[in-house]
CSV table of C-alpha atoms in Angstrom, one decimal:
chain,number,residue,atom,x,y,z
A,1,MET,CA,68.8,-10.8,-130.7
A,2,ARG,CA,65.8,-9.9,-132.8
A,3,ILE,CA,66.6,-10.1,-136.5
A,4,VAL,CA,64.2,-8.7,-139.1
A,5,TYR,CA,64.6,-9.6,-142.8
A,6,LEU,CA,63.2,-6.9,-145.1
A,7,ASN,CA,62.0,-8.5,-148.4
A,8,SER,CA,62.2,-6.7,-151.8
A,9,PHE,CA,59.2,-5.8,-153.9
A,10,TRP,CA,58.3,-8.9,-156.1
A,11,SER,CA,55.6,-7.5,-158.4
A,12,THR,CA,58.1,-5.4,-160.5
A,13,ASN,CA,60.7,-8.2,-160.6
A,14,ILE,CA,59.8,-11.7,-159.5
A,15,GLY,CA,63.6,-12.4,-159.4
A,16,ASN,CA,63.6,-10.5,-156.1
A,17,ALA,CA,61.5,-13.4,-154.7
A,18,PHE,CA,64.2,-15.8,-155.6
A,19,ILE,CA,66.7,-13.7,-153.7
A,20,ASP,CA,64.5,-13.5,-150.6
A,21,TYR,CA,63.7,-17.3,-150.6
A,22,GLY,CA,67.4,-18.0,-151.1
A,23,ASN,CA,68.3,-15.9,-148.2
A,24,TRP,CA,65.6,-17.4,-145.9
A,25,ALA,CA,66.9,-20.8,-146.8
A,26,LEU,CA,70.5,-19.7,-145.9
A,27,LEU,CA,69.4,-18.3,-142.6
A,28,GLU,CA,67.4,-21.4,-141.7
A,29,ALA,CA,70.3,-23.7,-142.6
A,30,LEU,CA,72.5,-21.6,-140.3
A,31,LYS,CA,69.7,-21.9,-137.6
A,32,VAL,CA,69.4,-18.2,-137.4
A,33,LYS,CA,66.0,-17.1,-136.0
A,34,PHE,CA,64.5,-14.2,-137.9
A,35,GLU,CA,61.2,-12.5,-138.7
A,36,HIS,CA,60.5,-11.2,-142.2
A,37,LEU,CA,58.2,-8.5,-143.6
A,38,GLU,CA,56.7,-10.1,-146.7
A,39,SER,CA,54.1,-7.4,-147.2
A,40,LEU,CA,56.6,-4.5,-147.4
A,41,SER,CA,56.7,-2.4,-150.6
A,42,LEU,CA,59.8,-0.5,-151.3
A,43,PHE,CA,57.7,2.1,-153.0
A,44,SER,CA,56.0,3.3,-149.9
A,45,THR,CA,57.7,4.3,-146.7
A,46,GLN,CA,54.2,4.2,-145.0
A,47,ASN,CA,54.8,0.5,-144.7
A,48,PHE,CA,57.6,1.2,-142.2
A,49,LYS,CA,55.0,2.9,-140.0
A,50,VAL,CA,52.6,0.0,-140.2
A,51,HIS,CA,55.4,-2.3,-139.0
A,52,LYS,CA,56.8,0.2,-136.5
A,53,ALA,CA,56.3,-2.0,-133.4
A,54,LEU,CA,58.4,-4.8,-134.9
A,55,LEU,CA,61.1,-2.6,-136.4
A,56,ASP,CA,61.5,-0.6,-133.2
A,57,GLN,CA,62.5,-3.8,-131.4
A,58,ALA,CA,64.9,-5.0,-134.1
A,59,ASP,CA,68.6,-5.6,-133.3
A,60,LEU,CA,69.6,-6.3,-136.9
A,61,LEU,CA,68.0,-5.4,-140.2
A,62,LEU,CA,68.8,-7.8,-143.0
A,63,VAL,CA,68.3,-7.1,-146.7
A,64,GLY,CA,69.4,-8.8,-149.9
A,65,GLY,CA,70.0,-8.4,-153.6
A,66,MET,CA,70.7,-5.2,-155.4
A,67,THR,CA,71.0,-3.2,-152.2
A,68,LEU,CA,74.4,-1.5,-152.6
A,69,ASN,CA,73.2,1.5,-154.4
A,70,PRO,CA,71.9,5.0,-153.4
A,71,TRP,CA,68.3,4.4,-154.6
A,72,PHE,CA,67.8,1.5,-152.2
A,73,LEU,CA,69.6,3.0,-149.2
A,74,ARG,CA,67.5,6.2,-149.5
A,75,ILE,CA,64.3,4.2,-149.5
A,76,ILE,CA,65.3,2.4,-146.2
A,77,LYS,CA,66.8,5.5,-144.7
A,78,PRO,CA,64.0,5.7,-142.1
A,79,LEU,CA,65.4,2.5,-140.6
A,80,LYS,CA,69.0,3.6,-140.3
A,81,LYS,CA,68.9,3.4,-136.5
A,82,ILE,CA,68.9,-0.4,-136.8
A,83,PRO,CA,72.2,-2.1,-137.4
A,84,LEU,CA,72.4,-3.3,-141.1
A,85,GLY,CA,73.3,-6.6,-142.6
A,86,ILE,CA,73.3,-7.4,-146.4
A,87,LEU,CA,73.1,-10.9,-147.8
A,88,GLY,CA,74.0,-11.6,-151.4
A,89,GLY,CA,74.4,-7.9,-152.0
A,90,GLY,CA,75.3,-6.2,-155.2
A,91,MET,CA,75.3,-2.9,-157.0
A,92,SER,CA,73.1,-1.6,-159.8
A,93,SER,CA,75.3,0.2,-162.4
A,94,TYR,CA,78.7,-0.6,-160.9
A,95,SER,CA,79.8,3.0,-161.8
A,96,SER,CA,82.4,5.0,-159.9
A,97,SER,CA,79.7,7.6,-159.0
A,98,GLU,CA,77.4,4.8,-157.6
A,99,VAL,CA,80.3,3.4,-155.5
A,100,ARG,CA,81.1,6.9,-154.2
A,101,GLU,CA,77.6,7.8,-153.2
A,102,THR,CA,76.8,4.4,-151.7
A,103,LYS,CA,79.9,4.6,-149.5
A,104,ARG,CA,78.7,8.1,-148.3
A,105,LEU,CA,75.3,6.8,-147.4
A,106,LEU,CA,76.6,3.7,-145.7
A,107,LYS,CA,78.5,6.0,-143.3
A,108,GLU,CA,75.1,6.9,-141.8
A,109,TRP,CA,74.5,3.3,-140.8
A,110,ASN,CA,75.9,0.9,-138.2
A,111,CYS,CA,77.0,-1.6,-140.8
A,112,LYS,CA,77.5,-5.0,-139.3
A,113,VAL,CA,77.5,-7.8,-141.9
A,114,LEU,CA,78.1,-8.0,-145.7
A,115,ILE,CA,78.0,-11.0,-147.9
A,116,THR,CA,78.3,-9.9,-151.6
A,117,ARG,CA,77.2,-11.7,-154.7
A,118,ASP,CA,80.2,-10.6,-156.8
A,119,LYS,CA,83.8,-9.6,-156.3
A,120,PRO,CA,83.5,-5.9,-157.4
A,121,SER,CA,80.9,-5.3,-154.8
A,122,PHE,CA,83.1,-7.0,-152.2
A,123,GLU,CA,86.2,-5.1,-153.1
A,124,HIS,CA,84.3,-1.7,-153.0
A,125,PHE,CA,82.4,-2.2,-149.8
A,126,LYS,CA,84.2,-4.8,-147.6
A,127,ASP,CA,85.8,-2.1,-145.4
A,128,CYS,CA,82.4,-0.4,-144.8
A,129,PHE,CA,81.1,-3.3,-142.7
A,130,GLU,CA,82.3,-4.9,-139.5
A,131,HIS,CA,82.2,-8.4,-141.0
A,132,SER,CA,82.5,-8.9,-144.8
A,133,LYS,CA,82.7,-12.0,-147.0
A,134,LEU,CA,82.7,-12.7,-150.7
A,135,GLY,CA,79.7,-14.9,-151.5
A,136,VAL,CA,77.4,-15.8,-154.4
A,137,ASP,CA,74.0,-14.7,-155.5
A,138,SER,CA,71.3,-15.8,-153.0
A,139,GLY,CA,69.1,-17.0,-155.9
A,140,PHE,CA,71.3,-20.1,-156.1
A,141,PHE,CA,69.7,-21.4,-152.9
A,142,VAL,CA,66.1,-21.5,-154.2
A,143,ALA,CA,66.5,-25.2,-154.9
A,144,LYS,CA,66.7,-25.7,-151.1
A,145,VAL,CA,63.2,-24.3,-150.8
A,146,PHE,CA,61.4,-25.5,-153.9
A,147,SER,CA,61.8,-29.0,-155.2
A,148,PHE,CA,59.7,-30.6,-157.9
A,149,ASP,CA,58.7,-34.2,-158.3
A,150,SER,CA,57.8,-33.9,-161.9
A,151,LYS,CA,58.8,-31.8,-164.9
A,152,LEU,CA,56.7,-29.7,-167.2
A,153,PRO,CA,56.8,-30.6,-171.0
A,154,ILE,CA,58.8,-27.5,-171.8
A,155,GLY,CA,61.7,-27.1,-174.3
A,156,LYS,CA,63.4,-23.7,-174.6
A,157,VAL,CA,62.5,-20.8,-172.4
A,158,TYR,CA,63.2,-17.2,-173.0
A,159,VAL,CA,63.2,-14.8,-170.1
A,160,ASP,CA,62.2,-11.2,-171.0
A,161,MET,CA,63.4,-11.7,-174.6
A,162,GLU,CA,62.2,-12.8,-178.0
A,163,GLY,CA,62.6,-16.5,-178.9
A,164,GLU,CA,61.0,-19.6,-180.4
A,165,GLY,CA,59.8,-21.2,-177.2
A,166,LEU,CA,58.0,-20.3,-174.0
A,167,ARG,CA,58.5,-16.7,-173.0
A,168,THR,CA,58.3,-15.5,-169.4
A,169,CYS,CA,58.2,-12.0,-168.0
A,170,HIS,CA,59.5,-11.1,-164.6
A,171,ASP,CA,57.7,-7.8,-164.3
A,172,LEU,CA,54.0,-8.3,-163.6
A,173,PHE,CA,53.0,-4.8,-164.5
A,174,HIS,CA,54.7,-4.8,-168.0
A,175,ALA,CA,54.1,-8.3,-169.2
A,176,LYS,CA,53.3,-8.8,-172.9
A,177,SER,CA,50.2,-10.8,-173.9
A,178,ASN,CA,52.3,-13.6,-175.3
A,179,CYS,CA,54.4,-14.1,-172.1
A,180,PHE,CA,53.9,-16.3,-169.1
A,181,VAL,CA,53.4,-14.2,-166.0
A,182,SER,CA,52.5,-15.1,-162.4
A,183,SER,CA,52.6,-13.6,-158.9
A,184,ASN,CA,53.8,-16.9,-157.5
A,185,PRO,CA,57.6,-17.5,-157.7
A,186,ARG,CA,57.2,-21.2,-157.6
A,187,ASP,CA,55.5,-21.2,-161.0
A,188,TYR,CA,58.6,-19.7,-162.6
A,189,LEU,CA,61.0,-22.1,-160.8
A,190,TRP,CA,59.0,-25.1,-162.0
A,191,ILE,CA,59.3,-23.8,-165.5
A,192,TYR,CA,63.1,-23.1,-165.3
A,193,SER,CA,63.8,-26.4,-163.6
A,194,SER,CA,61.9,-28.2,-166.4
A,195,ALA,CA,63.3,-26.4,-169.4
A,196,SER,CA,65.8,-28.0,-171.8
A,197,GLU,CA,67.4,-24.5,-172.2
A,198,VAL,CA,66.9,-21.2,-170.5
A,199,HIS,CA,67.9,-18.0,-172.4
A,200,SER,CA,67.8,-14.9,-170.3
A,201,VAL,CA,68.8,-11.2,-170.3
A,202,ARG,CA,68.1,-11.2,-166.5
A,203,ILE,CA,70.5,-12.6,-164.0
A,204,HIS,CA,67.6,-14.1,-162.0
A,205,GLY,CA,66.5,-16.0,-165.1
A,206,SER,CA,69.9,-17.6,-165.4
A,207,VAL,CA,70.6,-18.1,-161.7
A,208,PRO,CA,67.6,-20.3,-160.8
A,209,ALA,CA,68.1,-22.3,-164.1
A,210,LEU,CA,71.6,-23.1,-162.9
A,211,ALA,CA,70.4,-23.9,-159.4
A,212,TYR,CA,68.4,-26.8,-160.8
């Protein structure tokens, strides 16, 4: 079986990298052989054409994170001939309209595997997939990928919010001048693993902090 993992776009949310690395760690722990498309941007379906040779041979397409929503499913619609698996999946707004439209779009796919990051997502979509399990956010597994022998001299960290301490921004395109920003997810994880406290309005500021 040829499995292809489709990564999310990291530049607008470095937290997507934590999800992807967590999922890769999970698959490797399970000794599942897979190929991943690290260069893929969800904002351009032209990338699907670039990787057409690989995608045409795929027996299973794996995606992760905030994937149980109409916006995401419409973007990957060109790939709907490939059986679908979702790891650590969750919704966006968790509204009734989102659930309804997502279910409608999932009917266009051959939905094989679902592991959700939360109970509401599991309850809403467990019957849409051949195999479904309630899991956790994939970002919790980043510590299996990145370990640090030393700690940075950091106290409190504030993720995309105001505070008296180091401020980080997860969106590379909209970072303020007084915020730490990097295109390398390891930089953020070293900071969060070193901090005495992490304050965050983003789930993927909180999850990696708890992982360490």
